[in-house]
Short mmCIF file of C-alpha atoms and ligand atoms in Angstrom, two decimals:
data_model
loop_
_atom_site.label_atom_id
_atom_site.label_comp_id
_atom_site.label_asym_id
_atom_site.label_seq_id
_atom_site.Cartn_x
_atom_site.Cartn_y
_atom_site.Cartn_z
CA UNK Z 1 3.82 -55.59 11.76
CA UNK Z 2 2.27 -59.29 11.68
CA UNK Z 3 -0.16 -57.68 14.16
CA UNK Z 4 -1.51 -55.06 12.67
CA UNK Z 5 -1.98 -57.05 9.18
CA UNK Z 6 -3.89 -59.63 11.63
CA UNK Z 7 -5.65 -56.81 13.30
CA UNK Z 8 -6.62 -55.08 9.50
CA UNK Z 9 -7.51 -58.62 7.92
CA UNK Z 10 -10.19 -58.87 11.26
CA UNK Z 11 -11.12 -55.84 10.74
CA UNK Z 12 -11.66 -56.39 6.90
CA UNK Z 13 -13.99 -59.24 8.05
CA UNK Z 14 -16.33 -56.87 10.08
CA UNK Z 15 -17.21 -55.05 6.67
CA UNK Z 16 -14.90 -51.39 8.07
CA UNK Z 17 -13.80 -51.21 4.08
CA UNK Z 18 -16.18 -51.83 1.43
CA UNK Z 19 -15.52 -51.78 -2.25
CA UNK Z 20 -17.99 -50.92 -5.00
CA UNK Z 21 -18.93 -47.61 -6.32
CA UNK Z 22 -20.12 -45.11 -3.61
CA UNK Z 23 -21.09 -41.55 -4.31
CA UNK Z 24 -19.40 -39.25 -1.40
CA UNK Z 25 -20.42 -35.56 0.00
CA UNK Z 26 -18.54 -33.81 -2.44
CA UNK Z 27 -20.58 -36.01 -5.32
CA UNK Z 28 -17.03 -37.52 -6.24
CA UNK Z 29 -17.55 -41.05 -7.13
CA UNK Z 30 -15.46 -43.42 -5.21
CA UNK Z 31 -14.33 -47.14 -5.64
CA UNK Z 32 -14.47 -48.02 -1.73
CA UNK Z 33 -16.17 -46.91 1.07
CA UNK Z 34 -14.88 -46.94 4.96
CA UNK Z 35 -16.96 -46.96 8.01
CA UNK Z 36 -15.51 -47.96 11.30
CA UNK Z 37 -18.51 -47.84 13.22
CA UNK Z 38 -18.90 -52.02 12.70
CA UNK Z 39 -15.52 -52.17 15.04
CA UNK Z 40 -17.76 -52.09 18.08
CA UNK Z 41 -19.10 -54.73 17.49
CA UNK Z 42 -15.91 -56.74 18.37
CA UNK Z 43 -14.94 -56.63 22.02
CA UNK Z 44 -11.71 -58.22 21.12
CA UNK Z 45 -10.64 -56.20 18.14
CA UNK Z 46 -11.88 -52.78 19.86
CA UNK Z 47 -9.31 -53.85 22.76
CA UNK Z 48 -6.39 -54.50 20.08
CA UNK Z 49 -7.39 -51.00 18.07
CA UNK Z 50 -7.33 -48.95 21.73
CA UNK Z 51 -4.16 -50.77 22.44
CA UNK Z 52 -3.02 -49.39 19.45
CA UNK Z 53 -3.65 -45.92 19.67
CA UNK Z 54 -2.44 -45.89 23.20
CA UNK Z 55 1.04 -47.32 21.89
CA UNK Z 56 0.62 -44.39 19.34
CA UNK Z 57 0.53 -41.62 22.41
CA UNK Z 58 2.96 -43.26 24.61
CA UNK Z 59 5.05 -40.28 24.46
CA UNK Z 60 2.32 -37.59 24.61
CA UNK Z 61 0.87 -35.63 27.90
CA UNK Z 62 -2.53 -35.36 28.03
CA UNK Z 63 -5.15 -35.35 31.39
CA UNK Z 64 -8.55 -36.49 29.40
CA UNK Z 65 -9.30 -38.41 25.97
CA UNK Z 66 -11.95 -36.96 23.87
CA UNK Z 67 -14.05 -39.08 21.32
CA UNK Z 68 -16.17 -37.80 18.94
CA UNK Z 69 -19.28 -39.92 17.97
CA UNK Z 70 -20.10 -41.96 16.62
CA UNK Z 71 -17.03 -44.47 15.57
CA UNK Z 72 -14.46 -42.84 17.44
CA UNK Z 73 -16.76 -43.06 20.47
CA UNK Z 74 -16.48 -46.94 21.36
CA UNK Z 75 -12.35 -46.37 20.58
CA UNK Z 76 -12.31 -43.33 22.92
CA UNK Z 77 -14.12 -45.18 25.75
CA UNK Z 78 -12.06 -48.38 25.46
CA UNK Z 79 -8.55 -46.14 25.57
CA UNK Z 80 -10.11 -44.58 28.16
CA UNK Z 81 -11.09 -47.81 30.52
CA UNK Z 82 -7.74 -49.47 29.74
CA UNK Z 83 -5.48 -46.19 30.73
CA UNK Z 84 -7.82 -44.82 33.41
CA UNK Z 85 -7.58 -41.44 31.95
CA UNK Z 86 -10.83 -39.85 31.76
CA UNK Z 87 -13.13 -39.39 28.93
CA UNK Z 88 -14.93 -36.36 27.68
CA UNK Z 89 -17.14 -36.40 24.61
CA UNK Z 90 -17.45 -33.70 21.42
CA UNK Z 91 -21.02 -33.54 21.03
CA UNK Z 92 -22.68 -33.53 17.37
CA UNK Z 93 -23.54 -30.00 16.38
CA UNK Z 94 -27.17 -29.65 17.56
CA UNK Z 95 -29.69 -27.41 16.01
CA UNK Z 96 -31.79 -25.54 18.47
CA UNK Z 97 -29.50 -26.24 21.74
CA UNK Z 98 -27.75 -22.92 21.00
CA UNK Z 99 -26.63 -22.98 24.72
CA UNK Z 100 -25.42 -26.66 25.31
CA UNK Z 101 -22.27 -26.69 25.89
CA UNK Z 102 -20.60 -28.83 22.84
CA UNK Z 103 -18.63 -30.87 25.51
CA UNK Z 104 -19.45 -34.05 27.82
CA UNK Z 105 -18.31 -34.46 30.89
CA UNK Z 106 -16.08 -33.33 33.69
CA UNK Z 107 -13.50 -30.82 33.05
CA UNK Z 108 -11.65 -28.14 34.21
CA UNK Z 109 -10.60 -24.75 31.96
CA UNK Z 110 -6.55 -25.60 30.96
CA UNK Z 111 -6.59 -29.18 30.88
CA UNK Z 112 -4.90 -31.06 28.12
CA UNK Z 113 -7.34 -33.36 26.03
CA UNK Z 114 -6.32 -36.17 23.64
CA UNK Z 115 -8.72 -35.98 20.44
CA UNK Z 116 -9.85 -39.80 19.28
CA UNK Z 117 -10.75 -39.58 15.59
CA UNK Z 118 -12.11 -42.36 13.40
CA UNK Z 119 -10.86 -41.33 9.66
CA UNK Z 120 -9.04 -37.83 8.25
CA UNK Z 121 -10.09 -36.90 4.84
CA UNK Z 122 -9.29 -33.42 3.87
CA UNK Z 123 -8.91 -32.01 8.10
CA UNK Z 124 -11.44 -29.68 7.92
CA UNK Z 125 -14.02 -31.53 9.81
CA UNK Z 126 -11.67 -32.79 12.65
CA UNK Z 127 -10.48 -28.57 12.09
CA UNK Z 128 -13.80 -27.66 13.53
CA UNK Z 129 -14.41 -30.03 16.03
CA UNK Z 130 -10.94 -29.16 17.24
CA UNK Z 131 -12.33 -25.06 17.51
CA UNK Z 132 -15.18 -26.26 19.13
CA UNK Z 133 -13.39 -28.17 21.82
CA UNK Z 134 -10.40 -24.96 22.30
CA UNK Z 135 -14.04 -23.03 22.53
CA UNK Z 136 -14.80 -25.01 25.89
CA UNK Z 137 -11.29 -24.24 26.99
CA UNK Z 138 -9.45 -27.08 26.56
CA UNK Z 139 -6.14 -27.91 25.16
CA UNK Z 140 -5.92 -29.30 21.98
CA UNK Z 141 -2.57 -30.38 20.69
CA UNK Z 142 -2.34 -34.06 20.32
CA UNK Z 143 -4.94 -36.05 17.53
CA UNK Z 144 -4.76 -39.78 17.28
CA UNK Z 145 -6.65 -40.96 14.28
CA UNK Z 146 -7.31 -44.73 13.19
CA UNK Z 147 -6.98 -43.91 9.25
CA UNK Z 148 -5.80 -41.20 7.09
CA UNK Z 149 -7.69 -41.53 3.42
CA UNK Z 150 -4.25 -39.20 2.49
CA UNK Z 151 -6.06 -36.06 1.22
CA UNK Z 152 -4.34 -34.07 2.48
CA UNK Z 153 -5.65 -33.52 6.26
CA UNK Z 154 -2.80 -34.83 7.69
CA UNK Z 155 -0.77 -31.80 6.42
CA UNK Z 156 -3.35 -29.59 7.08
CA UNK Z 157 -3.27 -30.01 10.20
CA UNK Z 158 0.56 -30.09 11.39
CA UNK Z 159 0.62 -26.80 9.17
CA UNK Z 160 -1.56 -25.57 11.96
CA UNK Z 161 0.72 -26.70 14.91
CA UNK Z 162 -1.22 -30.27 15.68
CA UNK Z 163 0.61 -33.21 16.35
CA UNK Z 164 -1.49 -35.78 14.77
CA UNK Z 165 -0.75 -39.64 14.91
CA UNK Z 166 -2.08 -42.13 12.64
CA UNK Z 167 -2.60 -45.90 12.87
CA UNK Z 168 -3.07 -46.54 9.01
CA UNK Z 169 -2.85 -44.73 5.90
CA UNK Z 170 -5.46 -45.75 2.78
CA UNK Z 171 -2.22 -46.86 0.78
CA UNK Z 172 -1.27 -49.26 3.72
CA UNK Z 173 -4.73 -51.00 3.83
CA UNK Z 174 -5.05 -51.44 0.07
CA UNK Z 175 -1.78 -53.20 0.72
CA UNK Z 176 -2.30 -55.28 2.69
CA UNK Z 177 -5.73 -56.51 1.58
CA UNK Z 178 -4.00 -56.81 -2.08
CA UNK Z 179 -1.01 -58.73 -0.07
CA UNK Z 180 -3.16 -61.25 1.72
CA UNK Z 181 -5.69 -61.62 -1.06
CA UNK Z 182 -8.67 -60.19 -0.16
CA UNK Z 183 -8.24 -57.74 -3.40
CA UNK Z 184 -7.19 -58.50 -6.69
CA UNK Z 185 -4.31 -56.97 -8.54
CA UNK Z 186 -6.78 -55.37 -11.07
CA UNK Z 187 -9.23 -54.02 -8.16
CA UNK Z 188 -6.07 -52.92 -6.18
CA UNK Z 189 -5.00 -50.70 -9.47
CA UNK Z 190 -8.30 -49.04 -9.70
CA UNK Z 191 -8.27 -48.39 -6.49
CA UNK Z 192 -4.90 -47.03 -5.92
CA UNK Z 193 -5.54 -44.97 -9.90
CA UNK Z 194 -8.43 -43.17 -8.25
CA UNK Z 195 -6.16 -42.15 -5.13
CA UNK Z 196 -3.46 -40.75 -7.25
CA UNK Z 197 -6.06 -38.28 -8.63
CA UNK Z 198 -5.80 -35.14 -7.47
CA UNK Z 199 -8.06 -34.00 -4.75
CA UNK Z 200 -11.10 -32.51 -5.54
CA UNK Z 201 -12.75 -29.76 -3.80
CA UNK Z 202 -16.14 -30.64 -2.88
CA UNK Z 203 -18.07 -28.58 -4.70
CA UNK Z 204 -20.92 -26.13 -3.48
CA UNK Z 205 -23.96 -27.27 -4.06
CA UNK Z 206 -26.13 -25.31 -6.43
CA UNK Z 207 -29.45 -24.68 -5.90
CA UNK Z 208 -32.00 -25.95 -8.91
CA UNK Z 209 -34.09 -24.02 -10.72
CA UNK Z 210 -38.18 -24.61 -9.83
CA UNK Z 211 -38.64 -26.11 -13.52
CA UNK Z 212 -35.96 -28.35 -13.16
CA UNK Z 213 -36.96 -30.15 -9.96
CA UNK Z 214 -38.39 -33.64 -10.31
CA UNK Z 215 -41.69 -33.09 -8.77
CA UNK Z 216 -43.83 -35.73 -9.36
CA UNK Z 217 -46.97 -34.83 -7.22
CA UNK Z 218 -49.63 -33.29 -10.05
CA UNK Z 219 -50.17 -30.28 -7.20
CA UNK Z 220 -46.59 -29.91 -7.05
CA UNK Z 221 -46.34 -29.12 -10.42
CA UNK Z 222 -49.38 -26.78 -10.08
CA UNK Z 223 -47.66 -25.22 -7.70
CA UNK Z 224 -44.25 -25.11 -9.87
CA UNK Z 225 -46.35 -24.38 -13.07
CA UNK Z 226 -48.12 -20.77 -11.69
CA UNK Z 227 -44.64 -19.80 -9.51
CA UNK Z 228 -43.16 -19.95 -13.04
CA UNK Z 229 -46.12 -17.87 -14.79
CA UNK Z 230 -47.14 -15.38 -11.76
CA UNK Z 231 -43.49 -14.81 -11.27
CA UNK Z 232 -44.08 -15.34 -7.52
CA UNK Z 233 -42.69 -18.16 -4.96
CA UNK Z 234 -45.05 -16.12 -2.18
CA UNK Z 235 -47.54 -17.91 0.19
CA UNK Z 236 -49.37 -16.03 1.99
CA UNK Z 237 -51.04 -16.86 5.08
CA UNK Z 238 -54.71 -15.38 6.28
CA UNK Z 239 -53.92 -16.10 9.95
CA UNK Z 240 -57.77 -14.14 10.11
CA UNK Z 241 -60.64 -14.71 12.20
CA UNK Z 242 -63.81 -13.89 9.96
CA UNK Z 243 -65.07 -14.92 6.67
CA UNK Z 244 -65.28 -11.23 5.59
CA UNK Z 245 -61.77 -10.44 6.49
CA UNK Z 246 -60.81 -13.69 4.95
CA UNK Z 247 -62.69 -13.02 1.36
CA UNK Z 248 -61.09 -9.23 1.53
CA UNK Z 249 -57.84 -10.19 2.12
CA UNK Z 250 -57.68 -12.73 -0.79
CA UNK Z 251 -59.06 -10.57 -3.32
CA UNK Z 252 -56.48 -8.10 -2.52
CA UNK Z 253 -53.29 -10.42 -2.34
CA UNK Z 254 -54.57 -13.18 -5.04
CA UNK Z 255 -52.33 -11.72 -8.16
CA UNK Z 256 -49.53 -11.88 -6.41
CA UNK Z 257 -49.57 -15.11 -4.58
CA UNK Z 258 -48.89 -18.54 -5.49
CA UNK Z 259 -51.61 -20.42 -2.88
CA UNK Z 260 -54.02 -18.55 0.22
CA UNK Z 261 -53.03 -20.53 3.58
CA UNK Z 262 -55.45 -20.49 6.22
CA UNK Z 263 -55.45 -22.42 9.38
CA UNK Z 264 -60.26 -23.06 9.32
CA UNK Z 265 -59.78 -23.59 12.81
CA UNK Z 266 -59.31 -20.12 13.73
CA UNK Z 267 -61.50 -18.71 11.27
CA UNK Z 268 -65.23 -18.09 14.00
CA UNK Z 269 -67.92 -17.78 11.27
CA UNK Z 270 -66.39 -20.70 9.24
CA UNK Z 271 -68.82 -21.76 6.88
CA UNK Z 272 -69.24 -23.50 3.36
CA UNK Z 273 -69.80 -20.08 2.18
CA UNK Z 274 -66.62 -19.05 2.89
CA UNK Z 275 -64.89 -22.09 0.74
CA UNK Z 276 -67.31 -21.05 -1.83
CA UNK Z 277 -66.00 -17.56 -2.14
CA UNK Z 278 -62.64 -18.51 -1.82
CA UNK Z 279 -62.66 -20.92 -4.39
CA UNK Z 280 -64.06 -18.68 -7.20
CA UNK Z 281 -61.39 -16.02 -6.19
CA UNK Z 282 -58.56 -18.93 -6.12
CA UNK Z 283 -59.69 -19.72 -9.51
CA UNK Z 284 -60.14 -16.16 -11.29
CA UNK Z 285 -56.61 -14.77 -9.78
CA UNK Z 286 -55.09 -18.12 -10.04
CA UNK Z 287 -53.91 -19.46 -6.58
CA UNK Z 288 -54.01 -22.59 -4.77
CA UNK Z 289 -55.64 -23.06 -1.08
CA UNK Z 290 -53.42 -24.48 1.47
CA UNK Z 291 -55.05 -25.55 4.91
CA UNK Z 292 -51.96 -25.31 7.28
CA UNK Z 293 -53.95 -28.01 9.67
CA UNK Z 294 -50.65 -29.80 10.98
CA UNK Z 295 -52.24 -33.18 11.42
CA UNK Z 296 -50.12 -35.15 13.60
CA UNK Z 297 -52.10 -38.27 14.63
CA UNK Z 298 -52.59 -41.60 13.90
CA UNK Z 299 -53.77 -42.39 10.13
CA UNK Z 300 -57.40 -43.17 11.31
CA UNK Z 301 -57.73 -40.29 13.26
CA UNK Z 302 -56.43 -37.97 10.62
CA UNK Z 303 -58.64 -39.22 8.07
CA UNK Z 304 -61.78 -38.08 9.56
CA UNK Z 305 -60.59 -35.15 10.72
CA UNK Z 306 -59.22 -34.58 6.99
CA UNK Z 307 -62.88 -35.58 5.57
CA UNK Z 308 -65.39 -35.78 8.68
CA UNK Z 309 -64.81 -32.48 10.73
CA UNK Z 310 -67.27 -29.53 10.20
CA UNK Z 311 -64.28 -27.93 8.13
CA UNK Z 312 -64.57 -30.81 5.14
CA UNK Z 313 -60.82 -30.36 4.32
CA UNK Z 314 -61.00 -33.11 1.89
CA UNK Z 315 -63.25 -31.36 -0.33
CA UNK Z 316 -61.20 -27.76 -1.00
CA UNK Z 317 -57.73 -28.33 0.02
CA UNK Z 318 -55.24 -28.69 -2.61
CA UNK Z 319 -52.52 -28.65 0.26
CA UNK Z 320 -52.41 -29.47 3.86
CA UNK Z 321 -49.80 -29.57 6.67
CA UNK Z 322 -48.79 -33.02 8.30
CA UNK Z 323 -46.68 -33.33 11.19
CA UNK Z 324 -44.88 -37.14 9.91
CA UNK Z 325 -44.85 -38.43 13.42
CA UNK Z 326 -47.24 -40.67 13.07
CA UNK Z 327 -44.89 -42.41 10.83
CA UNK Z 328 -45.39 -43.45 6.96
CA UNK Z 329 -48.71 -44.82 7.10
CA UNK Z 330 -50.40 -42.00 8.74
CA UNK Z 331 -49.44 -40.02 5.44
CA UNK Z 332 -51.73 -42.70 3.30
CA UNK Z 333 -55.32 -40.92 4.20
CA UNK Z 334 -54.75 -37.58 2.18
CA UNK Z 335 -55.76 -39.38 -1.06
CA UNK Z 336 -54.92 -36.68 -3.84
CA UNK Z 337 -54.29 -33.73 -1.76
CA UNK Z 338 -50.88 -32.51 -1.87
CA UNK Z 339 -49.01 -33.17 1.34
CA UNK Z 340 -46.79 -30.83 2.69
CA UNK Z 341 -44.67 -32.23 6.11
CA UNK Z 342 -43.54 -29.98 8.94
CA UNK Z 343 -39.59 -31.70 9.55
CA UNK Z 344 -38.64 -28.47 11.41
CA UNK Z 345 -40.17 -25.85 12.94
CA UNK Z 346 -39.25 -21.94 12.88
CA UNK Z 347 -40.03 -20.98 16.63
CA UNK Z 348 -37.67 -21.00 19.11
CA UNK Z 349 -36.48 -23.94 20.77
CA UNK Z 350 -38.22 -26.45 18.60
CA UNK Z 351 -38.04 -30.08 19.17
CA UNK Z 352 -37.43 -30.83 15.44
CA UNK Z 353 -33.83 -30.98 15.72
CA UNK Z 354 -31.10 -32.60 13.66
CA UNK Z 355 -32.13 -36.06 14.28
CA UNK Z 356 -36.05 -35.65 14.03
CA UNK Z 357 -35.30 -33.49 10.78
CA UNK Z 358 -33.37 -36.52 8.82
CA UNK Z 359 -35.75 -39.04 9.91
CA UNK Z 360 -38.87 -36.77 8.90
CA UNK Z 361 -37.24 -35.87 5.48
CA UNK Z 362 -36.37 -39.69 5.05
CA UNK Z 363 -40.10 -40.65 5.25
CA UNK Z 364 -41.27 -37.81 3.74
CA UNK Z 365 -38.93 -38.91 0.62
CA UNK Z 366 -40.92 -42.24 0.71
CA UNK Z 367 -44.32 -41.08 0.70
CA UNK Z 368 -45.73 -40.56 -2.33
CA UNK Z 369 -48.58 -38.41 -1.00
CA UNK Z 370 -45.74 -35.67 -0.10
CA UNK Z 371 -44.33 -32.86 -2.60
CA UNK Z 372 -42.49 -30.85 -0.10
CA UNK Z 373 -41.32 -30.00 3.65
CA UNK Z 374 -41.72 -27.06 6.22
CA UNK Z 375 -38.44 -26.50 7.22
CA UNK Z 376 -35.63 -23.88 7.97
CA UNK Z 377 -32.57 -25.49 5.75
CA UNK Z 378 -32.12 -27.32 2.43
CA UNK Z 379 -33.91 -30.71 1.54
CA UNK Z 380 -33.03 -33.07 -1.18
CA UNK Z 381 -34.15 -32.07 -4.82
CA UNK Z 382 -37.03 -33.63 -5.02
CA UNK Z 383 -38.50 -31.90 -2.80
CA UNK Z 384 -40.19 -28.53 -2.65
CA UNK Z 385 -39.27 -26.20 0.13
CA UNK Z 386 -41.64 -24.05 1.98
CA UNK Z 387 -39.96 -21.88 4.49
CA UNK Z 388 -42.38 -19.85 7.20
CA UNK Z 389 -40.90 -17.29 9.66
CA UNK Z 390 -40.03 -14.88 6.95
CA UNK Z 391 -40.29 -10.76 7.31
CA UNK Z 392 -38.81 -8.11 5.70
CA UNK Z 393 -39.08 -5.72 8.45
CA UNK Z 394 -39.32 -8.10 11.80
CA UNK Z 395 -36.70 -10.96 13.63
CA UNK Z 396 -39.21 -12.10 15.60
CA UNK Z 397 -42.35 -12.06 18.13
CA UNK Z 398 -42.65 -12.21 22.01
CA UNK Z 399 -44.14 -16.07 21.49
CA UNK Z 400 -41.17 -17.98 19.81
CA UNK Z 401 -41.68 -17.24 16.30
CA UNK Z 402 -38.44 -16.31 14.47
CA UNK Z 403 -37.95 -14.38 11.21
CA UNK Z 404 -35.14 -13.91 8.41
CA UNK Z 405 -35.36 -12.04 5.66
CA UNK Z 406 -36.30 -13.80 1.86
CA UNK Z 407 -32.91 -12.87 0.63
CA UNK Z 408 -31.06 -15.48 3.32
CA UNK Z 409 -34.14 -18.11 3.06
CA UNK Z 410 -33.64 -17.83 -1.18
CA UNK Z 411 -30.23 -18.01 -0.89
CA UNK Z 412 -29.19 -19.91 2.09
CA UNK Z 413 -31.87 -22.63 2.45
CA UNK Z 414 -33.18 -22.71 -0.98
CA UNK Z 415 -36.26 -22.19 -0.60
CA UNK Z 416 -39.29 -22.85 -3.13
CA UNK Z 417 -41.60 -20.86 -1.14
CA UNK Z 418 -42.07 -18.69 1.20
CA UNK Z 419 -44.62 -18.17 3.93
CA UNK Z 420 -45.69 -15.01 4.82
CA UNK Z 421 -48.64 -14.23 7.47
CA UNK Z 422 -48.31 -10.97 9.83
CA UNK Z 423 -45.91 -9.04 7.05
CA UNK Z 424 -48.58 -8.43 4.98
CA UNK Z 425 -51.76 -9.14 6.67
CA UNK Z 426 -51.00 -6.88 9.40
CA UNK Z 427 -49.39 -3.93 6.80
CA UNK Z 428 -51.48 -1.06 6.34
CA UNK Z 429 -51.33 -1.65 2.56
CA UNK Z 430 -51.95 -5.53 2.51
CA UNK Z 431 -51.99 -5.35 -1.61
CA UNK Z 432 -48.74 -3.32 -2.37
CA UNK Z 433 -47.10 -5.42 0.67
CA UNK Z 434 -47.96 -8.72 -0.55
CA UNK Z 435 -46.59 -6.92 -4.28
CA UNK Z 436 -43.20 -6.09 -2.47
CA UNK Z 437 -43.22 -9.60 -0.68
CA UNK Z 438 -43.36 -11.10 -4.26
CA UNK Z 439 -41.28 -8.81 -6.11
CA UNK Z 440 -38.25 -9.24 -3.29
CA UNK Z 441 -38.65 -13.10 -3.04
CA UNK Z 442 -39.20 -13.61 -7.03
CA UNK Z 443 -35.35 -11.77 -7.15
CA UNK Z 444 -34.01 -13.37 -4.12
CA UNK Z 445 -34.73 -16.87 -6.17
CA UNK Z 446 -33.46 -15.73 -9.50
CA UNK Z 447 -30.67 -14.41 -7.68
CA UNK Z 448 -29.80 -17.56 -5.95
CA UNK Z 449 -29.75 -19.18 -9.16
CA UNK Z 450 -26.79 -17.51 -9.56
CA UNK Z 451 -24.66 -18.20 -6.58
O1 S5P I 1 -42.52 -23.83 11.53
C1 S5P I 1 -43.52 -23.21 11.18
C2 S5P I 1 -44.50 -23.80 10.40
C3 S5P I 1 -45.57 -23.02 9.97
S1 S5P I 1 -46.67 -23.69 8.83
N1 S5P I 1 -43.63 -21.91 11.50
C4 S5P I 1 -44.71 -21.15 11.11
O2 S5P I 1 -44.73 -19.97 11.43
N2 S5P I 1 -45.72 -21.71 10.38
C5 S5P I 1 -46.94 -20.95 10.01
O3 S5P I 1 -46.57 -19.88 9.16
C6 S5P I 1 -47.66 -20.33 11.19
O4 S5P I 1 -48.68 -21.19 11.68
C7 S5P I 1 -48.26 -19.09 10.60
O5 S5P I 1 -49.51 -19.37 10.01
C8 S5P I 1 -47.30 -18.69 9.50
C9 S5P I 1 -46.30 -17.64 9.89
O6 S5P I 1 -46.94 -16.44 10.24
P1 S5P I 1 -46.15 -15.10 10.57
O7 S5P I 1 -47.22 -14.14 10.95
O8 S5P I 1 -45.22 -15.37 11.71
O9 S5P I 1 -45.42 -14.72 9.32
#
C-alpha cells in the first residue's frame, strides 16, 4: 500500500493529474485533468509503474504485450524489457495508409497479446483499438490499464468477456492526494461532487449554421454574406485553357455560384483582358474570384509570385490557395486577400495525413490572413470549409482525384463550400448543371443543419 501512495505522490510531482477547469471531448467541463505521458520522463518511476502492472498479470498467459501510443507506449516497452516478452505496437489510426497494417511488429496469427492502456474512460476507445488488434489476428483477452476515471469502461468491457486489470481508480488517487495533502478537503469535495454526476454522453457535435460562424476575415464574410443571399455554397472551378472559354463559362454559371476558381497558370492566352472581363461579370452576377495558385514557398518567394508574376494575382484575387508549409510567416505576404490553406488533399494517397492536418489547421487558426481550409473532414468553427473532389455522378479519375457526393461532404464533413470543376464544366449543359450543383448542395447544408 505504502508503495503505491509513494509511487502516486511521485507521480503527482511529474504534473500526471492536474486540477483546474479543463473542457474535455464531449465539451463536459471538468475539475482535473490526467495525462500520463510526463511518466516517461522518470526512468525510476516508469520501472516501479511496469513493475506494477506486471504484478497485476502475474496470473495471466499471454506471448506479446501491446502498447498503444503514446503514454502507454513507454509503460508497454518497459514491461516488455523487464519480462522479456515481446512487444508489438497498436498504431494510431492513419488517414490515407488504408493498407498499413494497424499493428507493429513481429507476430504470428493466434498468439495471445497483453493490451497496455494508459487511462479507461467510458471503454469505447480501448473497444476499438481492441477490434483493430482481433482484426490483425491476435488474441485479445487480458487489458492492464494504469487508471480507471470510473465511467463506466471498466464494466463495459467485462460485459464483453475482457478481463481487464487496473492499477488505480480516480476515487483512489483523489484519496490519496486529499490524505497526504496535496488537495484540500474543499477541492477534494468538488472533485469527488463532479464524479458522482452521472455520466454524460458526449454529445454529437452539431454543425453551425454559415451566419453563425465567427468569421472575422472581411472576404469571409463576403463569402458568408452572398452564400446566404444566392442561396448557394457552390464554387465552381474553370479548370479551362482559353480566355474565351473562360469568359463563356462564367457568364453561364455566375447566378448560381458563390466565387469563379481558376488556376491563371493553365489558362494559354492569359491576359489582363481576361481579368477585365471577368471582373465586370463577377460583379454584375455577384461572385467572388478565387485563384487556386497553391503557393507553397517561402514568404519572399510567394510574395512576388503573388504580386510580380505576369498573372498580377495581387491585383484581382479576392481568394488564393496556400499550401502552410512554409510555416506562419510565409502566410504574412497576402496582405488583404483572403487566404484559403490546403491542410489535406482529396487525391489518393496524399501526404497530408493526420499529423500534417492538425499542425496545418493549428497555424492556419493563428494566421489572421486565413478564413478557411481545403480539406476532406471537419475544422474548428472558425473556420470556413471548402471541400474539392465533389461529383454527383463520378468517384473518381484515372490520376488520383477522388469524389463523394455533396450530400456526405454537407453532412459528414461540414462543409461551407464546395468545389466543383469537371461536373459541370465538362456537362453538356454547364448552366442547368452548375443550377443542379447548387440546388443539391444548398439542401444538403440546410439539411445538415438538421442532423
Ligand atoms: O485537395 C484538393 C484541392 C484542390 S483546390 N483537390 C482538388 O481537387 N482541388 C482542386 O479542385 C483541383 O485543383 C481542381 O481545380 C478542383 C477539382 O476539380 P474536379 O474536376 O476534380 O472537380
Amino acid at each position: 500500500m505504502q508503495q503505491r501512495e509513494d509511487f502516486l505522490l511521485k507521480a503527482y510531482e511529474l504534473g500526471i493529474i492536474k486540477f483546474g477547469k479543463f473542457t474535455l471531448k464531449s465539451g463536459v467541463e471538468s475539475p482535473f485533468y490526467v495525462d500520463l505521458r510526463p511518466l516517461a520522463s522518470s526512468p525510476q518511476l516508469l520501472k516501479t509503474l511496469a513493475n506494477n502492472l506486471l504484478d497485476l498479470v502475474e496470473d495471466v498467459d499471454y506471448d506479446l504485450i501491446c502498447g498503444v501510443p503514446y503514454a502507454a507506449l513507454p509503460m508497454a516497452t518497459t514491461m516488455s524489457l523487464t519480462s522479456n516478452i515481446p512487444l508489438i505496437i497498436k498504431r494510431k489510426e492513419n488517414k490515407g495508409y488504408g493498407t498499413k497494417r494497424m499493428v507493429e511488429g513481429v507476430f504470428e496469427e493466434g498468439q495471445s497479446c497483453l493490451l497496455v492502456e494508459d487511462v479507461i474512460t467510458s471503454g469505447q476507445s480501448l473497444l476499438e483499438t481492441v477490434d483493430q488488434v482481433e482484426r490483425e489476428g491476435l488474441k485479445v483477452h487480458d487489458l492492464v490499464v494504469v487508471l480507471d476515471r470510473e465511467q463506466g469502461g471498466v464494466d463495459k468491457l467485462r460485459e464483453q468477456g475482457y478481463n481487464v486489470m487496473t492499477l488505480f481508480t480516480i476515487n483512489e488517487v483523489i484519496d490519496i492526494l486529499h490524505k497526504f495533502h496535496r488537495l484540500s478537503d474543499e477541492e477534494t469535495k468538488q472533485i469527488k461532487d463532479f464524479l458522482q454526476q452521472p455520466i454524460e454522453q458526449p454529445v454529437s457535435k452539431q454543425r453551425i449554421a454559415l451566419e453563425d460562424k465567427k468569421i472575422h476575415h472581411p472576404v469571409g464574410k463576403r463569402l458568408v454574406e452572398l452564400a446566404i443571399k444566392k442561396q448557394s455554397n457552390l464554387i465552381a472551378s474553370a479548370d479551362l485553357i482559353t480566355s474565351e472559354e473562360i469568359v463563356s463559362f462564367a457568364n453561364k454559371v455566375g447566378e448560381h455560384i458563390v466565387a469563379l476558381k481558376l488556376h491563371s497558370d493553365i489558362i494559354q492566352d492569359f491576359s489582363d483582358q481576361l481579368i477585365t472581363d471577368l471582373k465586370i461579370i463577377a460583379r454584375e452576377k455577384e461572385f467572388l474570384l478565387f485563384e487556386d495558385r497553391k503557393f507553397g514557398d517561402i514568404g519572399n518567394t510567394q510574395e512576388l509570385q503573388f504580386k510580380k508574376s505576369i498573372y498580377k494575382i495581387a491585383d484581382w484575387a479576392d481568394l488564393v490557395t496556400v499550401h502552410p508549409i512554409g510555416g506562419l510567416e510565409s502566410l504574412k505576404v497576402f496582405d488583404n486577400t483572403g487566404v484559403v490553406t490546403i491542410v489535406e488533399m482529396s487525391s489518393k494517397g496524399t501526404l497530408t495525413d493526420d499529423y500534417y492536418f492538425s499542425k496545418a489547421v493549428n497555424l492556419s487558426e493563428q494566421s489572421s490572413n486565413v478564413l478557411g481550409c481545403v480539406a476532406q473532414r471537419q475544422l474548428p468553427e472558425n473556420m470556413l470549409l471548402f471541400t474539392p473532389g465533389v461529383s454527383i455522378s463520378s468517384t473518381g479519375d484515372s490520376k488520383g482525384q477522388q469524389y463523394n457526393t455533396p450530400e456526405l461532404v454537407f453532412k459528414n464533413y461540414h462543409t461551407d463550400f464546395m468545389i466543383v470543376g469537371r461536373g459541370i464544366y465538362k456537362a453538356a449543359d454547364v448552366k442547368t448543371a452548375a443550377k443542379e450543383y447548387q440546388t443539391l448542395g444548398w439542401i444538403s447544408y440546410l439539411q445538415s443543419l438538421n442532423n
